XYZ file of C-alpha atoms in Angstrom:
521
model
C 117.553 -32.826 -160.654
C 114.825 -34.692 -161.600
C 114.216 -36.911 -158.680
C 111.010 -37.243 -156.957
C 110.809 -36.068 -153.212
C 110.104 -39.852 -152.599
C 113.353 -40.861 -154.110
C 115.516 -38.339 -152.022
C 114.401 -39.782 -148.880
C 116.772 -41.567 -146.557
C 115.870 -44.764 -144.981
C 116.112 -43.195 -141.346
C 115.515 -39.640 -140.040
C 118.507 -37.390 -140.582
C 121.050 -36.811 -137.916
C 119.896 -32.873 -137.376
C 116.381 -31.900 -137.012
C 115.808 -28.603 -136.671
C 119.276 -27.604 -135.220
C 118.883 -30.901 -132.793
C 121.253 -33.450 -132.892
C 119.767 -36.903 -133.162
C 123.128 -39.063 -132.912
C 120.767 -42.184 -132.158
C 117.368 -42.598 -134.068
C 115.247 -43.264 -130.831
C 112.211 -43.670 -133.277
C 113.941 -47.060 -134.770
C 113.009 -48.930 -131.737
C 109.339 -47.331 -132.157
C 106.673 -49.712 -133.144
C 105.077 -48.306 -136.625
C 101.200 -48.384 -134.915
C 103.043 -46.058 -132.117
C 104.307 -43.715 -134.938
C 101.067 -43.652 -136.491
C 99.574 -42.735 -133.167
C 102.027 -39.802 -133.062
C 101.231 -38.827 -136.945
C 97.187 -39.150 -135.886
C 97.584 -36.170 -133.190
C 98.981 -33.814 -135.832
C 97.521 -31.298 -138.299
C 97.385 -32.142 -141.850
C 100.242 -29.720 -142.574
C 102.577 -31.166 -139.861
C 101.799 -35.064 -141.164
C 102.861 -33.621 -144.870
C 106.081 -32.122 -143.385
C 106.656 -35.773 -141.375
C 106.244 -38.008 -144.627
C 109.164 -35.885 -146.205
C 111.688 -37.004 -143.060
C 112.430 -40.388 -144.448
C 110.660 -43.219 -146.408
C 109.724 -44.962 -143.056
C 107.885 -42.087 -142.064
C 106.652 -41.855 -145.516
C 105.407 -45.137 -145.916
C 103.569 -45.058 -142.059
C 102.115 -41.727 -142.829
C 100.598 -43.195 -145.750
C 98.700 -46.311 -144.789
C 98.036 -44.541 -141.225
C 96.107 -41.647 -142.881
C 92.055 -42.011 -142.491
C 90.710 -38.790 -143.523
C 91.655 -37.173 -147.053
C 90.687 -34.403 -148.779
C 91.123 -33.324 -152.579
C 90.598 -30.804 -155.114
C 88.042 -32.512 -157.169
C 88.912 -31.214 -160.379
C 88.775 -32.929 -163.875
C 92.592 -33.155 -164.211
C 92.631 -35.346 -160.777
C 91.654 -38.096 -162.411
C 95.070 -38.733 -164.072
C 96.684 -39.011 -160.482
C 94.060 -41.385 -158.669
C 96.000 -44.350 -158.851
C 98.928 -42.870 -157.269
C 97.320 -41.394 -154.757
C 95.130 -43.793 -153.415
C 98.382 -46.523 -153.914
C 99.745 -44.379 -151.100
C 96.756 -43.826 -149.120
C 95.164 -47.135 -149.295
C 93.413 -46.817 -145.552
C 91.061 -43.913 -146.236
C 87.689 -44.279 -145.052
C 86.710 -40.455 -144.735
C 86.545 -38.804 -147.895
C 86.173 -35.396 -149.144
C 85.968 -34.269 -152.744
C 85.694 -30.429 -153.479
C 85.476 -28.357 -156.251
C 84.587 -24.747 -157.716
C 81.496 -24.385 -159.518
C 83.807 -22.241 -162.133
C 85.840 -25.338 -162.599
C 85.192 -28.798 -164.476
C 85.223 -31.360 -161.617
C 85.631 -34.946 -161.791
C 82.584 -36.994 -163.653
C 81.015 -40.540 -163.076
C 84.768 -42.195 -164.103
C 86.802 -40.643 -161.735
C 84.244 -41.721 -158.780
C 83.897 -44.972 -159.712
C 87.759 -44.965 -159.546
C 87.810 -43.721 -156.075
C 85.049 -46.015 -155.108
C 86.764 -48.958 -156.546
C 90.096 -47.936 -154.892
C 88.289 -47.151 -151.073
C 85.992 -50.090 -150.294
C 86.283 -49.415 -146.606
C 84.727 -45.805 -147.401
C 82.877 -44.802 -144.111
C 82.098 -41.173 -144.945
C 81.854 -39.360 -148.291
C 81.515 -35.528 -148.571
C 80.885 -34.183 -152.539
C 81.263 -30.287 -152.868
C 80.517 -28.899 -156.225
C 81.183 -31.577 -158.116
C 79.002 -30.705 -161.044
C 80.119 -33.471 -163.855
C 78.655 -36.222 -161.644
C 75.591 -38.071 -162.369
C 73.227 -40.914 -160.905
C 75.249 -43.260 -162.781
C 78.642 -42.049 -160.673
C 76.351 -42.107 -157.384
C 75.384 -46.152 -158.255
C 79.148 -46.683 -158.617
C 79.622 -45.811 -154.698
C 76.625 -47.973 -154.082
C 78.388 -50.706 -155.658
C 82.073 -50.656 -154.036
C 81.207 -48.798 -150.959
C 78.442 -50.758 -149.569
C 79.655 -49.688 -145.709
C 79.685 -46.266 -146.499
C 77.853 -44.606 -143.237
C 77.598 -41.267 -144.103
C 76.622 -39.293 -147.069
C 77.036 -35.166 -147.621
C 76.399 -33.634 -150.650
C 76.459 -30.126 -151.909
C 75.759 -28.193 -154.866
C 75.982 -31.394 -157.211
C 73.961 -31.760 -160.234
C 72.828 -35.257 -160.099
C 69.122 -36.516 -159.039
C 67.006 -38.233 -156.889
C 67.917 -41.474 -158.525
C 71.307 -41.135 -157.478
C 70.615 -40.709 -153.670
C 68.372 -43.553 -153.813
C 71.199 -45.745 -155.462
C 73.246 -45.382 -152.426
C 70.290 -45.559 -149.889
C 69.866 -49.297 -151.938
C 73.163 -50.295 -152.004
C 74.340 -48.940 -148.341
C 72.801 -50.657 -146.100
C 74.502 -49.034 -143.031
C 74.341 -45.263 -144.105
C 73.405 -43.519 -141.012
C 73.582 -39.979 -142.027
C 72.181 -38.225 -144.912
C 73.066 -34.708 -145.871
C 71.413 -33.307 -149.061
C 72.302 -29.409 -149.795
C 71.616 -27.214 -152.849
C 71.069 -30.556 -154.933
C 70.106 -29.266 -158.643
C 68.558 -32.627 -160.240
C 65.110 -32.311 -158.177
C 63.483 -30.789 -160.791
C 61.657 -33.793 -162.591
C 58.969 -35.164 -160.626
C 58.643 -38.284 -162.794
C 62.647 -39.444 -161.628
C 61.304 -39.484 -157.870
C 58.562 -41.634 -158.029
C 60.130 -45.052 -157.172
C 61.958 -43.499 -154.244
C 62.966 -45.797 -151.644
C 60.506 -45.427 -148.629
C 62.565 -45.748 -145.764
C 65.712 -46.884 -144.464
C 66.265 -48.709 -141.248
C 69.932 -47.353 -140.589
C 69.023 -43.990 -141.132
C 69.914 -41.994 -137.831
C 70.060 -38.439 -139.038
C 68.972 -36.390 -142.229
C 69.311 -32.900 -143.136
C 67.967 -30.995 -146.398
C 68.779 -27.554 -147.208
C 67.735 -25.544 -149.859
C 66.204 -27.635 -151.984
C 63.444 -26.847 -154.492
C 61.790 -30.407 -154.739
C 62.691 -31.636 -151.153
C 59.368 -33.476 -150.635
C 59.918 -36.038 -152.721
C 62.107 -37.430 -149.789
C 59.286 -36.868 -147.497
C 58.329 -40.907 -147.727
C 61.974 -41.546 -146.764
C 61.788 -39.598 -143.631
C 58.414 -40.821 -142.616
C 59.737 -44.492 -142.981
C 63.002 -44.195 -141.098
C 61.896 -46.414 -137.575
C 65.215 -45.232 -136.208
C 65.383 -41.551 -137.211
C 66.648 -39.113 -134.324
C 67.906 -36.083 -135.879
C 66.192 -34.051 -138.949
C 67.131 -30.800 -139.954
C 64.748 -29.083 -142.539
C 66.070 -25.593 -143.820
C 64.978 -23.693 -146.476
C 62.966 -26.021 -148.329
C 59.901 -25.530 -150.497
C 56.230 -26.667 -149.670
C 54.099 -27.436 -147.288
C 55.831 -29.784 -144.464
C 52.598 -29.996 -141.810
C 51.773 -33.497 -143.290
C 55.210 -35.040 -143.174
C 55.403 -34.112 -139.217
C 52.256 -35.329 -138.798
C 53.022 -38.451 -140.648
C 56.577 -38.870 -139.370
C 55.169 -38.010 -135.716
C 52.885 -41.481 -136.080
C 55.624 -43.656 -137.746
C 58.830 -42.081 -136.357
C 57.988 -41.306 -132.279
C 62.077 -41.862 -131.105
C 63.054 -38.362 -132.997
C 65.566 -36.621 -130.543
C 66.290 -33.494 -132.276
C 64.359 -31.152 -134.592
C 65.607 -28.202 -136.645
C 63.237 -26.135 -138.700
C 64.326 -23.083 -140.349
C 62.263 -20.775 -143.157
C 59.480 -23.641 -143.632
C 55.803 -23.497 -144.478
C 55.015 -24.827 -141.096
C 52.161 -24.114 -138.450
C 51.343 -24.903 -135.000
C 49.215 -28.206 -136.500
C 53.171 -29.628 -137.523
C 54.056 -28.656 -133.985
C 51.397 -30.220 -132.230
C 52.144 -33.347 -134.151
C 55.717 -33.302 -133.176
C 54.644 -33.639 -129.321
C 54.154 -37.062 -129.870
C 57.928 -37.193 -129.907
C 58.157 -37.683 -125.991
C 62.021 -37.953 -126.043
C 62.636 -34.891 -127.679
C 65.394 -33.034 -126.281
C 66.702 -30.470 -129.133
C 63.885 -28.065 -130.751
C 65.382 -25.257 -133.085
C 62.312 -23.118 -134.505
C 64.060 -20.272 -137.027
C 61.706 -17.949 -138.895
C 58.589 -20.183 -139.177
C 56.441 -17.076 -139.186
C 53.419 -19.556 -138.607
C 54.118 -20.951 -135.420
C 52.373 -19.383 -132.576
C 52.773 -19.738 -128.723
C 49.722 -22.541 -129.184
C 52.588 -24.537 -131.155
C 55.248 -24.030 -128.705
C 53.012 -25.027 -125.753
C 51.679 -28.101 -127.547
C 55.543 -29.429 -127.559
C 55.634 -28.472 -124.385
C 53.070 -30.155 -122.838
C 54.494 -33.718 -123.810
C 58.117 -33.124 -124.556
C 59.213 -32.660 -120.847
C 62.997 -34.100 -122.021
C 63.889 -30.678 -123.775
C 67.336 -29.576 -123.107
C 67.549 -27.336 -125.849
C 65.359 -24.928 -127.291
C 66.416 -22.219 -129.990
C 63.728 -19.814 -131.372
C 64.140 -16.817 -134.076
C 60.668 -15.435 -133.946
C 61.957 -12.936 -136.654
C 59.943 -10.034 -134.647
C 56.726 -11.421 -135.528
C 55.416 -11.142 -132.087
C 53.629 -14.643 -132.659
C 55.676 -16.311 -129.845
C 56.504 -14.806 -126.335
C 55.159 -15.067 -122.916
C 52.157 -17.844 -123.651
C 54.452 -20.472 -125.064
C 57.661 -19.615 -123.214
C 55.721 -20.063 -119.732
C 54.477 -23.324 -120.831
C 58.262 -24.217 -121.689
C 58.964 -23.047 -118.142
C 56.429 -25.149 -116.538
C 56.994 -28.636 -117.951
C 60.462 -28.580 -118.916
C 62.604 -28.290 -116.283
C 65.237 -29.842 -117.246
C 66.393 -26.795 -120.280
C 69.968 -26.334 -120.259
C 70.187 -23.866 -123.614
C 67.521 -21.454 -124.321
C 68.131 -19.090 -127.273
C 65.433 -16.389 -127.922
C 65.797 -13.753 -131.120
C 63.256 -11.561 -132.503
C 61.003 -12.806 -129.111
C 60.172 -10.319 -126.271
C 60.038 -12.380 -123.081
C 58.701 -10.369 -120.146
C 60.043 -10.116 -116.169
C 57.416 -12.850 -115.380
C 58.446 -15.207 -117.700
C 62.172 -14.927 -117.373
C 61.581 -15.193 -113.507
C 59.296 -18.433 -114.171
C 62.260 -19.667 -116.087
C 64.668 -18.881 -113.783
C 62.735 -20.512 -110.665
C 61.421 -23.573 -112.757
C 64.934 -24.648 -114.896
C 67.266 -24.838 -112.414
C 69.956 -26.808 -114.713
C 69.735 -23.422 -117.074
C 73.346 -23.228 -118.077
C 73.175 -21.282 -121.197
C 71.186 -18.349 -122.192
C 71.017 -15.891 -125.091
C 68.816 -13.323 -126.101
C 68.806 -10.828 -129.278
C 66.796 -8.293 -130.201
C 64.447 -8.394 -127.533
C 62.688 -4.897 -126.849
C 61.546 -6.088 -123.095
C 64.589 -7.461 -122.011
C 65.992 -4.470 -120.217
C 68.084 -4.221 -116.716
C 65.438 -5.517 -114.237
C 65.224 -8.682 -116.234
C 69.038 -9.301 -115.848
C 68.861 -8.887 -112.295
C 65.955 -11.290 -112.201
C 68.327 -13.833 -114.069
C 71.508 -12.506 -111.487
C 69.153 -13.571 -108.614
C 67.801 -16.938 -109.461
C 69.911 -18.430 -112.259
C 72.503 -20.086 -110.024
C 73.363 -22.508 -112.535
C 73.914 -20.129 -115.387
C 77.557 -20.498 -117.056
C 77.403 -18.556 -120.108
C 75.323 -15.176 -121.207
C 75.141 -13.562 -124.623
C 72.724 -10.596 -124.812
C 72.797 -8.677 -128.589
C 70.636 -5.434 -129.105
C 68.572 -5.370 -125.571
C 67.921 -2.457 -124.190
C 70.114 -2.741 -121.155
C 72.622 -0.601 -119.254
C 75.197 -0.598 -117.013
C 72.871 -0.922 -114.055
C 71.962 -4.365 -115.325
C 75.592 -5.667 -115.937
C 76.507 -4.598 -112.450
C 73.687 -6.930 -110.938
C 75.382 -10.025 -112.253
C 78.555 -9.177 -110.007
C 76.189 -10.445 -106.952
C 74.634 -13.632 -108.834
C 75.158 -16.692 -111.178
C 78.170 -17.932 -109.306
C 78.959 -20.247 -111.770
C 78.874 -17.698 -114.716
C 82.193 -17.959 -116.659
C 81.442 -15.810 -119.871
C 79.357 -12.750 -120.732
C 78.729 -11.256 -124.014
C 77.410 -8.220 -125.023
C 77.035 -6.583 -128.260
C 75.048 -3.761 -129.660
C 73.937 -2.477 -126.494
C 74.876 1.169 -126.446
C 73.954 1.555 -122.517
C 76.763 -0.810 -121.645
C 80.394 0.452 -121.182
C 83.933 -1.376 -121.123
C 84.149 -0.033 -117.686
C 81.487 -1.717 -116.515
C 82.417 -5.158 -118.172
C 86.256 -4.433 -116.484
C 84.557 -3.752 -113.136
C 82.490 -7.052 -113.573
C 85.349 -9.494 -114.836
C 87.281 -7.832 -111.812
C 84.982 -8.787 -109.213
C 85.274 -12.674 -109.891
C 89.218 -12.686 -109.869
C 89.711 -13.339 -113.366
C 87.421 -16.379 -113.708
C 84.763 -14.318 -115.647
C 85.484 -13.282 -118.905
C 83.670 -10.225 -120.118
C 83.160 -9.172 -123.798
C 81.608 -5.858 -124.901
C 80.965 -5.134 -128.693
C 80.424 -1.473 -129.465
C 77.441 -0.424 -131.330
C 78.435 -0.418 -135.324
C 76.414 1.874 -137.177
C 73.237 2.642 -137.593
C 70.437 0.290 -136.775
C 69.436 0.287 -140.709
C 73.125 -0.726 -141.450
C 72.874 -3.708 -138.569
C 69.982 -4.825 -140.455
C 71.187 -4.984 -143.542
C 73.887 -6.780 -142.261
C 71.968 -9.412 -140.402
C 74.364 -11.271 -139.472
C 75.194 -12.492 -135.516
C 77.036 -15.046 -134.176
C 76.645 -16.779 -130.731
C 80.061 -19.302 -131.069
C 79.390 -20.292 -127.700
C 76.156 -21.854 -128.512
C 76.958 -23.378 -131.718
C 74.851 -20.981 -133.704
C 75.545 -18.808 -136.735
C 72.032 -17.590 -137.865
C 70.949 -15.213 -139.480
C 68.768 -12.679 -137.182
C 66.415 -11.045 -139.475
C 67.945 -8.664 -141.712
C 65.570 -6.172 -143.904
C 61.705 -6.258 -143.134
C 59.909 -8.011 -140.638
C 57.745 -10.866 -142.111
C 54.382 -10.054 -143.570
C 52.060 -13.318 -142.346
C 49.909 -12.945 -145.697
C 52.793 -13.354 -148.189
C 54.953 -15.775 -146.639
C 58.048 -16.787 -148.947
C 57.144 -20.407 -149.479
C 60.250 -21.179 -151.465
C 62.218 -20.103 -148.405
C 65.129 -18.735 -150.631
C 67.930 -17.257 -148.255
C 68.907 -13.274 -148.769
C 72.095 -12.497 -150.097
C 74.680 -10.937 -147.898
C 76.483 -7.971 -148.515
C 80.210 -8.036 -149.416
C 80.900 -6.338 -145.954
C 78.718 -8.682 -144.158
C 80.375 -11.748 -145.819
C 83.726 -10.288 -144.740
C 82.886 -10.141 -141.205
C 81.327 -13.479 -141.642
C 84.426 -14.978 -142.966
C 86.727 -13.472 -139.789
C 84.481 -15.081 -137.249
C 84.794 -18.523 -138.857
C 88.426 -18.428 -139.266
C 88.572 -17.014 -135.748
C 87.628 -20.741 -134.501
C 90.737 -22.236 -135.966
C 93.584 -21.746 -134.140
C 97.553 -22.694 -135.494
C 98.456 -26.198 -134.125
C 101.844 -26.635 -132.680
C 104.261 -28.656 -134.115
C 104.721 -31.683 -131.906
C 107.510 -33.467 -134.117
C 110.422 -31.415 -132.502
C 109.073 -31.868 -129.188
C 108.777 -35.746 -129.906
C 112.429 -35.608 -130.960
C 113.480 -33.801 -128.176
C 111.687 -36.320 -125.612
C 113.257 -39.147 -127.595
C 116.567 -37.634 -127.484
C 116.605 -37.299 -123.527
C 115.596 -41.116 -122.976
C 111.709 -40.230 -122.389
C 109.437 -42.059 -123.964
C 106.378 -40.736 -126.100
C 103.432 -42.310 -125.497
C 100.425 -40.138 -126.563
C 97.442 -42.269 -127.891
C 94.967 -39.859 -129.560
C 92.475 -41.743 -131.700
C 90.510 -40.634 -134.560
């Protein structure tokens, strides 16, 4: 009693592991680097169990671990030296804390930075005790940092500025719910550009426009995401388009942006991904302006918020000029048969199509897609007036279709879905989710997940927007407890339990075969 786990370990694996007799330790002849590759193919839980097999495995698992996630409560400061004495090669670190508990402070973050000089990625979540001084320590010790992501922290713009100035290789910057941006005087001297930055994401920020000079001064910027940030963003888009023409992906959600801003973005002729979510001042004219010059568009996601300001004119412009379109998601938009026919005829590479809450998407529109979209692989339909007749039309078309998802379409029965799946000899997965409750309840929940498209968007719970009184701050609505539970279940569904590979490897070694799986992170 009283011994630590490491002191009870043996130098080599035990003679019996999981009921498997191992008279000879075949791992003894396996180089440490190869053993590390085996560990890197395992999940976090399996790696922990491997570290308890013997002293050698403990040591190899420690120096080969590149990713580490820690509960960043204040008490963690006492065990930092022991943790980083074992995991001395960490390059990707996540520090998470709860808003209800005290997080580590500047001293703890400085200690972490000093022990991780090779840190390439740092994520900070709800570390409310950190200040600008702590971020300055990161900049001082981790000059090779390439990715910084902060969420629900309390330091301000000066802390971000310190990292930008001290980490010349920084490529990705994500700032969400940063609470220290309330002082305008503290943002006056921020760096006005970073040549290395390639991706910037700003979300739920009150004074996010203090970063506008930074965004406009990043000549190599490729991805820009602005989500629920207050202020008028048209001036930034105009300035950025003139100075940063190489942008490839734009995501604008719940922003004060108009057709003028979209027209400015049309200068970015390399644009491939455009996401417009709940921007009610954007109309067909803005979409058409982008389509006119951005012929390389591959993915377009539009949530019109049922405002009826984006419709046939803008979508037909996309269909005529963006022949390489591969993915189209329309939420709260009402395209007509003419638009869908033009889209299907001109966009021969269209593989993914999703429509949600469209009052004009019925059986004839499904039949049009079935007859003309030969490349379509995935189709999602939610809350549209379709019936079994439309679903049956898919049986004779879309030869490459592999997945169909239908939700909240009362006219579609499970029997029809089964017949469609059976017509493709098991090569087509068809999922029909029944109508859940009244329309009022559905709008109150306001949650839809198009997992096939990597989308998890609120699709307009509550009232349609009144254009004369748009919420400039872009505050997010509060979901009900039932909605949160539903979303949580959907998220956990994506994480499958990973198979324990240790016993399998031992069986192979005991049979005399060599394990040569090389998977790199």
